RNA sequence: GGAGUGGUGGCCGAGCUAGGCCGAAGGCGCUCGCCUGCUAAGCGAGUAUACGGCAUUAAACCGUAUCGAGGGUUCAAAUCCCUCCCACUCCGCCA
């Protein structure tokens, strides 16, 4: 959520940056509502003040045995007016709230302007795509030959886009999770394991609601949602809190299963592990003082890249343009890993700073050392990494001609020293 | 799921069946100052947030709101009534 005061003071910027995203918003309407709100509140506060004063007098007069009927009646009428005004105020505020919740974050100045993903910018490339002496197979073929992923049975017990990991598939997935958590922990990220089901407040806090309800699995009778990313539960652990400046930055790494309805992606990536309704992910989440968020984003990105470098998987980093960046984000880097079978890079991580956008929604604040000033913190998060897609990348990049898959050196300690996965 | 108890400021905890003098006693913690040959103790002061008035910012000041949330009664509610949410205890069930 953006600060209404900021919007009013910086209308031109807000309008331009919202347009850069390709988003529509009725700024005039919002500001008119705010002006109306201010006027009415000032008026009503005066009425309330009057009532409070008179009410105290009534108490005194009555104690002295004086007559209060006339003044009482006057206050009753004033009370009706106050109630009526309060109702109008509540309506205006609800309308403003609704508008603000649907207004995306402002992208940072350095974010390239562009209309969609075709205008994202490659900002870094690491490693060389491996040359194969044979035709590299797609991960679903590799996995089925090795009997480590069972797509049909996964579908049988749930529906399409659900997969069962079998034997070494399950072990490899678990090895990746542990490897990533351990690696991040060494860099100062504190591990957390948080709820997979969260309430609507949490979803609103990080920006999934109200706008992206169709993307979420919902447990209707309990009013709970399955998290699409650990970002939701971990960030909201601090909602409503005022954190001491000395405790920042907070850095967390968190494993979770993630659940996404993938509404509107019919027919896209229907085969294999790339786009699942349920997938595993290790997420990095940070809460920082505003002045530190930029440096922390760079560090976050490097932590995510570090996983791929350690696994020796070729990747590139994309700076998302204004038209492709996420709703709550102010700046996002996507990391894309090389997939030989597709002969292209595929997204495996998304690292963002949300500036104070989520913090304002979730009310995450910090108190400065001087003890007086309270302000909104900055939140950041990034995948470090998506486990399923990492498994895909490992299978494809480390595949051998005989159908076996070499285990990346960094993962061997997590698989009892195993060097090759064979059928 | 059944029965019961309870939700007050960073924490603990008064006040809630006599509704006004309660944004709320007291204690702890914390901050600043004083004092003390160290540590501890002692003394003094301060210690919520949001919105509005505020003129261009900030401070100060004033007003309003907030005692789990929402609604109601009343001139006036932490205090009375209703609904909901949450926590804890016991029973049942269960990894």
XYZ file of C-alpha atoms (C1' of nucleotides) in Angstrom:
518
model
C 0.000 0.000 0.000
C 1.220 3.451 -0.839
C 1.140 6.407 1.502
C -1.782 8.647 0.640
C 0.228 11.664 1.768
C 3.034 10.715 -0.568
C 0.609 10.291 -3.439
C -0.854 13.725 -2.886
C 2.545 15.381 -2.596
C 3.994 13.508 -5.572
C 1.087 13.055 -7.923
C 3.120 13.279 -11.083
C 5.514 10.560 -10.046
C 2.730 8.294 -8.855
C 0.780 8.719 -12.073
C 3.783 8.153 -14.291
C 5.068 5.098 -12.498
C 1.652 3.524 -12.363
C 1.266 4.123 -16.075
C 4.737 2.619 -16.662
C 3.402 -0.581 -15.195
C 0.511 -0.496 -17.578
C -1.856 -0.176 -14.621
C -4.947 1.974 -14.388
C -5.818 3.994 -11.343
C -8.215 6.789 -10.486
C -5.868 9.172 -8.694
C -8.302 12.060 -8.945
C -11.001 10.004 -7.307
C -8.725 8.955 -4.496
C -7.581 12.459 -3.764
C -11.100 13.818 -3.881
C -12.118 11.196 -1.337
C -9.222 12.120 0.874
C -10.077 15.792 0.780
C -13.659 14.946 1.657
C -12.486 12.718 4.452
C -10.271 15.375 5.972
C -12.988 17.976 5.886
C -15.564 15.718 7.456
C -13.204 14.401 10.083
C -12.190 17.888 11.166
C -15.821 18.835 11.489
C -16.763 15.701 13.359
C -13.786 15.883 15.688
C -14.966 19.326 16.716
C -18.439 18.001 17.398
C -17.007 15.167 19.455
C -14.830 17.531 21.379
C -17.871 19.632 22.225
C -19.780 16.558 23.300
C -16.950 15.333 25.495
C -16.735 18.675 27.255
C -20.464 18.976 27.789
C -20.741 15.378 28.957
C -18.258 16.070 31.692
C -20.227 19.139 32.722
C -23.403 17.101 32.859
C -21.784 14.807 35.350
C -20.900 17.742 37.566
C -24.246 19.470 37.245
C -26.108 16.309 38.081
C -23.946 15.735 41.109
C -24.874 19.226 42.317
C -28.516 18.445 41.740
C -28.935 20.779 38.755
C -31.295 20.343 35.808
C -29.730 18.642 32.834
C -32.714 17.703 30.678
C -32.359 20.557 28.209
C -28.631 20.220 27.691
C -29.022 16.469 27.523
C -31.502 16.727 24.692
C -29.166 19.065 22.845
C -26.363 16.573 23.112
C -28.606 13.777 21.975
C -29.213 15.631 18.735
C -25.501 16.385 18.384
C -24.838 12.688 18.963
C -27.097 11.755 16.048
C -25.160 14.051 13.779
C -21.869 12.591 14.964
C -23.114 9.078 14.274
C -24.267 10.033 10.812
C -20.914 11.628 10.047
C -19.052 8.623 11.391
C -20.974 6.387 9.048
C -20.124 8.521 6.052
C -16.501 8.658 7.172
C -16.336 4.901 7.490
C -17.699 4.542 3.985
C -15.187 6.970 2.547
C -12.347 5.268 4.355
C -13.436 1.835 3.208
C -13.540 3.105 -0.360
C -10.085 4.635 -0.064
C -8.712 1.501 1.538
C -10.135 -0.597 -1.255
C -8.572 1.660 -3.865
C -5.190 1.742 -2.158
C -5.113 -2.031 -1.755
C -5.542 -2.349 -5.499
C -2.877 0.183 -6.367
C 0.465 -1.490 -7.122
C 3.788 -0.358 -5.712
C 5.829 2.305 -7.468
C 8.852 0.912 -9.258
C 12.238 2.358 -8.423
C 13.774 4.874 -10.778
C 16.421 2.500 -12.098
C 13.841 -0.087 -13.181
C 13.714 -0.167 -16.981
C 10.435 0.964 -18.473
C 8.851 -1.654 -20.674
C 5.514 -3.198 -21.485
C 6.078 -6.910 -20.848
C 8.609 -9.690 -20.334
C 10.129 -9.132 -23.757
C 11.590 -5.885 -22.447
C 13.319 -7.326 -19.408
C 17.032 -6.695 -19.372
C 19.777 -9.285 -19.065
C 22.033 -7.898 -16.378
C 24.381 -10.803 -15.877
C 25.267 -14.206 -17.273
C 27.199 -16.854 -15.368
C 28.642 -20.101 -16.692
C 28.573 -21.637 -20.133
C 25.710 -23.827 -21.319
C 27.169 -27.329 -21.462
C 27.730 -28.908 -24.845
C 26.338 -32.408 -25.074
C 27.723 -35.077 -27.377
C 24.184 -36.451 -27.618
C 20.688 -35.034 -27.793
C 19.852 -33.953 -24.226
C 16.535 -35.246 -22.981
C 13.805 -33.350 -21.212
C 13.640 -33.875 -17.449
C 10.371 -35.780 -17.632
C 11.957 -38.397 -19.848
C 15.063 -38.624 -17.700
C 12.966 -38.909 -14.551
C 10.596 -41.509 -15.889
C 13.443 -43.662 -17.135
C 15.049 -43.481 -13.714
C 11.634 -44.015 -12.083
C 12.202 -41.083 -9.758
C 9.152 -39.004 -10.708
C 5.690 -40.472 -11.188
C 3.487 -37.954 -12.932
C 0.566 -40.300 -13.560
C 0.194 -41.478 -10.009
C 0.583 -37.950 -8.683
C -2.267 -36.931 -10.924
C -4.327 -39.904 -9.822
C -4.370 -38.950 -6.158
C -4.910 -35.236 -6.788
C -5.258 -33.814 -10.262
C -3.075 -32.577 -13.074
C -0.005 -30.583 -12.065
C 0.599 -32.769 -9.012
C 3.527 -35.159 -8.992
C 4.824 -38.006 -6.841
C 8.555 -38.143 -6.182
C 9.804 -41.716 -5.893
C 12.978 -43.108 -4.384
C 16.019 -41.087 -5.423
C 13.686 -38.383 -6.730
C 12.357 -37.792 -3.236
C 15.837 -38.018 -1.764
C 17.250 -35.590 -4.283
C 14.471 -33.106 -3.566
C 15.177 -33.383 0.147
C 18.917 -33.079 -0.412
C 18.364 -29.856 -2.330
C 16.225 -28.434 0.452
C 18.804 -29.241 3.112
C 21.694 -28.060 1.003
C 20.031 -24.702 0.386
C 18.976 -24.154 3.973
C 22.439 -24.999 5.261
C 24.122 -22.787 2.708
C 21.944 -19.789 3.537
C 22.305 -20.369 7.258
C 26.066 -20.080 6.819
C 25.527 -16.644 5.357
C 23.555 -15.470 8.347
C 20.006 -16.397 7.485
C 18.032 -17.720 10.414
C 15.918 -20.706 9.502
C 12.190 -20.629 10.195
C 9.395 -23.089 9.561
C 6.079 -21.273 9.425
C 2.431 -22.189 8.763
C 1.368 -23.274 5.280
C -2.165 -22.091 5.929
C -2.646 -18.432 6.717
C -5.568 -16.074 7.236
C -6.768 -13.292 4.974
C -4.953 -10.599 6.956
C -1.629 -12.223 6.179
C -2.503 -12.524 2.498
C -3.479 -8.881 2.440
C -0.269 -7.943 4.224
C 2.017 -9.213 1.509
C -0.300 -8.245 -1.341
C -1.825 -11.524 -2.523
C -5.244 -10.264 -1.501
C -7.536 -8.737 -2.476
C -6.370 -8.707 -6.076
C -5.119 -12.229 -6.681
C -7.681 -14.380 -4.945
C -8.071 -16.727 -7.928
C -4.420 -17.647 -7.689
C -4.934 -19.070 -4.207
C -6.211 -22.340 -2.848
C -8.688 -21.559 -0.114
C -10.081 -23.590 2.751
C -13.477 -21.999 2.688
C -14.941 -23.266 5.916
C -11.936 -22.213 7.964
C -11.269 -18.930 6.216
C -7.686 -19.971 5.562
C -5.554 -19.959 2.445
C -2.696 -22.191 1.384
C 0.420 -20.100 0.971
C 1.700 -19.590 -2.585
C 5.128 -18.861 -1.085
C 6.717 -18.823 2.368
C 7.058 -15.076 1.889
C 3.506 -14.757 3.152
C 3.852 -16.541 6.457
C 7.392 -15.434 7.193
C 6.939 -11.741 6.411
C 3.692 -11.633 8.328
C 5.326 -13.130 11.396
C 6.212 -9.512 12.116
C 2.931 -7.873 11.164
C 1.657 -5.267 13.578
C 5.025 -5.048 15.269
C 7.373 -2.195 15.982
C 10.876 -3.619 15.776
C 13.848 -1.986 17.408
C 16.344 -0.623 14.886
C 19.064 -2.577 16.666
C 17.376 -5.862 15.753
C 17.542 -5.140 12.035
C 18.169 -6.436 9.542
C 16.159 -9.600 10.084
C 17.219 -12.314 7.654
C 15.311 -15.563 7.375
C 15.490 -18.618 5.213
C 12.463 -20.839 5.166
C 11.521 -24.065 3.489
C 7.872 -24.522 2.581
C 5.590 -26.263 0.209
C 3.874 -23.699 -2.022
C 0.424 -23.902 -3.541
C -0.757 -22.077 -6.606
C -3.900 -22.483 -8.635
C -2.143 -21.314 -11.803
C -5.401 -19.868 -13.012
C -4.999 -18.555 -16.501
C -1.976 -20.639 -17.367
C -3.946 -23.388 -19.073
C -1.866 -25.257 -21.548
C 1.382 -23.695 -20.392
C 4.120 -26.059 -19.212
C 1.642 -28.872 -18.813
C 4.383 -31.476 -18.928
C 6.900 -32.111 -16.235
C 7.764 -30.338 -13.039
C 8.034 -26.749 -14.205
C 4.543 -25.551 -13.307
C 2.913 -27.448 -10.468
C 0.022 -26.685 -8.148
C 2.220 -27.797 -5.274
C 5.949 -27.308 -5.190
C 8.743 -26.901 -2.697
C 10.756 -23.778 -2.235
C 13.385 -22.329 0.055
C 12.580 -18.684 0.490
C 14.740 -15.829 1.728
C 12.941 -13.068 3.593
C 14.352 -9.853 4.999
C 13.118 -6.961 7.035
C 15.438 -3.967 6.989
C 15.716 -0.283 7.727
C 14.840 1.736 4.599
C 18.395 2.889 3.986
C 19.679 -0.697 3.959
C 17.209 -2.334 1.609
C 19.135 -1.655 -1.567
C 22.320 -3.277 -0.312
C 20.299 -6.111 1.186
C 18.659 -6.764 -2.159
C 22.070 -7.131 -3.774
C 23.085 -9.528 -1.018
C 19.846 -11.469 -1.357
C 20.342 -11.859 -5.072
C 23.887 -13.006 -4.528
C 22.734 -15.563 -1.970
C 20.317 -17.016 -4.477
C 22.925 -16.984 -7.244
C 25.351 -18.624 -4.878
C 23.228 -21.757 -4.840
C 23.430 -22.093 -8.609
C 27.128 -21.352 -8.655
C 27.750 -23.955 -5.997
C 25.715 -26.464 -7.980
C 27.600 -25.326 -11.073
C 24.471 -24.616 -13.041
C 24.668 -21.911 -15.740
C 22.300 -18.986 -15.216
C 21.560 -15.429 -16.053
C 20.036 -12.565 -14.110
C 17.227 -10.483 -15.554
C 16.149 -7.064 -14.357
C 12.412 -7.015 -14.739
C 10.959 -4.068 -16.577
C 8.109 -1.945 -15.250
C 5.502 -3.893 -17.206
C 6.529 -7.315 -15.944
C 7.349 -6.598 -12.320
C 5.120 -7.997 -9.582
C 2.284 -6.034 -8.033
C 3.919 -5.340 -4.662
C 7.496 -5.074 -5.851
C 9.549 -1.931 -6.383
C 12.388 -3.753 -8.077
C 12.849 -7.371 -9.072
C 15.658 -9.516 -10.386
C 14.762 -12.880 -11.837
C 17.364 -15.597 -11.960
C 16.997 -17.967 -14.884
C 18.740 -21.304 -15.058
C 19.886 -23.001 -18.228
C 17.717 -25.902 -19.421
C 19.455 -27.875 -22.207
C 16.371 -29.675 -23.484
C 14.546 -26.407 -24.066
C 17.772 -24.736 -25.168
C 16.838 -21.726 -23.071
C 16.903 -20.168 -19.620
C 13.957 -20.677 -17.270
C 13.033 -18.703 -14.182
C 14.168 -20.333 -10.975
C 14.210 -17.403 -8.581
C 12.695 -13.977 -8.181
C 14.355 -11.502 -5.814
C 12.544 -8.321 -4.920
C 12.471 -5.327 -2.681
C 9.023 -4.168 -1.724
C 10.291 -0.980 -0.102
C 7.667 -0.025 2.480
C 4.724 -1.302 0.423
C 4.188 -4.566 2.265
C 5.320 -3.066 5.550
C 2.591 -0.475 5.309
C -0.049 -3.103 4.536
C 1.127 -5.429 7.274
C 2.132 -2.590 9.601
C 5.722 -3.609 10.151
C 7.583 -0.690 11.654
C 10.872 0.110 13.271
C 11.806 2.353 16.131
C 15.029 4.310 15.769
C 17.722 4.217 18.400
C 16.751 7.657 19.691
C 13.598 5.964 20.913
C 11.208 8.444 19.352
C 10.917 8.074 15.639
C 8.798 5.235 14.299
C 8.694 4.486 10.593
C 7.822 1.703 8.199
C 10.465 -0.920 7.575
C 11.380 -2.331 4.190
C 10.686 -5.948 3.272
C 12.481 -8.087 0.726
C 12.306 -11.645 -0.406
C 13.557 -14.006 -3.025
C 13.550 -17.659 -3.869
C 16.702 -19.357 -2.880
C 15.628 -21.407 -4.793
C 12.568 -23.108 -6.196
C 13.367 -26.738 -5.411
C 11.416 -28.489 -8.156
C 12.903 -26.341 -10.878
C 16.355 -26.823 -9.409
C 15.792 -30.568 -9.583
C 14.797 -30.139 -13.212
C 17.980 -28.180 -13.879
C 20.130 -30.780 -12.154
C 18.562 -33.653 -14.087
C 18.926 -31.928 -17.413
C 22.351 -30.375 -16.990
C 23.919 -33.391 -15.322
C 22.375 -36.068 -17.525
C 24.555 -38.686 -19.172
C 24.118 -40.466 -22.458
C 23.223 -43.739 -20.756
C 20.297 -42.109 -18.987
C 22.005 -41.799 -15.619
C 22.458 -38.472 -13.848
C 25.657 -37.363 -12.161
C 25.111 -35.881 -8.698
C 26.560 -32.356 -8.372
C 29.517 -32.407 -5.994
C 27.867 -30.048 -3.528
C 24.929 -32.424 -3.118
C 26.874 -35.613 -2.548
C 27.278 -35.107 1.200
C 23.496 -34.914 1.357
C 23.062 -38.207 -0.498
C 25.497 -40.347 1.440
C 28.251 -39.673 -1.041
C 26.301 -40.952 -4.041
C 27.940 -39.878 -7.309
C 25.545 -41.081 -9.962
C 21.815 -41.742 -10.000
C 21.086 -44.806 -12.090
C 18.022 -46.842 -12.878
C -16.205 -31.536 19.063
C -18.063 -30.873 24.677
C -17.355 -27.910 29.438
C -15.093 -23.743 31.721
C -11.894 -19.277 32.395
C -9.986 -15.140 30.271
C -8.438 -11.132 26.550
C -6.267 -3.682 29.604
C -0.094 0.301 27.454
C 7.037 -3.311 25.881
C 5.815 -6.987 29.987
C 3.058 -7.938 34.611
C -1.208 -6.143 36.728
C -5.424 -2.786 39.151
C -9.966 -0.856 37.507
C -14.624 -3.532 35.395
C -22.609 -4.765 39.958
C -22.762 1.577 42.326
C -20.909 4.011 33.692
C -18.417 10.392 34.170
C -12.622 12.894 38.037
C -9.448 6.466 33.290
C -5.302 6.853 27.790
C -6.136 4.348 32.066
C -3.209 3.209 39.579
C 0.989 0.307 40.828
C 5.202 -2.717 39.613
C 8.941 -4.408 36.125
C 11.653 -3.165 31.894
C 13.737 0.752 29.001
C 15.801 6.023 28.150
C 18.053 10.471 30.140
C 20.089 13.023 34.395
C 22.028 12.889 39.621
C 24.591 10.184 43.248
C 28.039 6.258 44.571
C 35.878 4.449 44.966
C 33.890 -1.127 41.259
C 29.149 -4.201 40.841
C 24.549 -3.581 42.948
C 21.441 -0.376 45.270
C 19.488 4.775 45.702
C 17.220 9.645 43.842
C 14.667 12.589 39.900
C 12.345 12.909 35.110
C 10.479 10.576 30.878
C 8.477 6.245 28.464
C 1.787 4.018 23.018
C -0.009 4.561 18.111
C -2.941 6.649 14.225
C -5.593 10.576 12.081
C -6.826 15.736 12.046
C -5.747 21.134 13.231
C -1.302 23.151 11.389
C 0.375 27.683 7.718
C 6.284 24.862 3.290
C 9.271 20.657 6.589
C 10.345 19.331 11.808
C 9.499 20.008 16.951
C 6.066 21.773 20.361
C 1.028 22.467 21.193
C -4.364 21.417 20.602
C -8.353 18.012 19.104
C -10.228 13.053 17.961
C -9.869 7.783 18.216
C -7.950 3.274 20.284
C -8.558 -1.050 27.128
C -9.297 -8.486 21.451
C -12.840 -6.966 16.891
C -17.566 -5.151 15.393
C -22.359 -3.378 16.745
C -25.948 -1.482 20.535
C -27.740 1.380 25.075
C -26.443 6.445 27.056
C -25.492 13.367 27.277
C -21.232 10.057 28.588
C -18.531 3.022 28.304
C -12.287 -0.266 29.715
C -16.743 -0.413 32.775
C -23.827 -2.319 30.813
C -26.066 -5.465 26.428
C -25.401 -8.409 21.692
C -22.388 -10.871 17.909
C -17.759 -12.577 16.451
C -12.486 -13.713 16.988
C -8.503 -15.441 19.811
C -5.813 -17.672 24.048
C -5.635 -20.957 28.149
C -7.545 -25.264 31.294
C -10.220 -29.987 31.604
C -12.720 -34.014 28.776
C -12.943 -36.518 23.970
C -10.022 -37.507 19.493
C -5.254 -37.709 17.331
C 0.560 -37.381 14.620
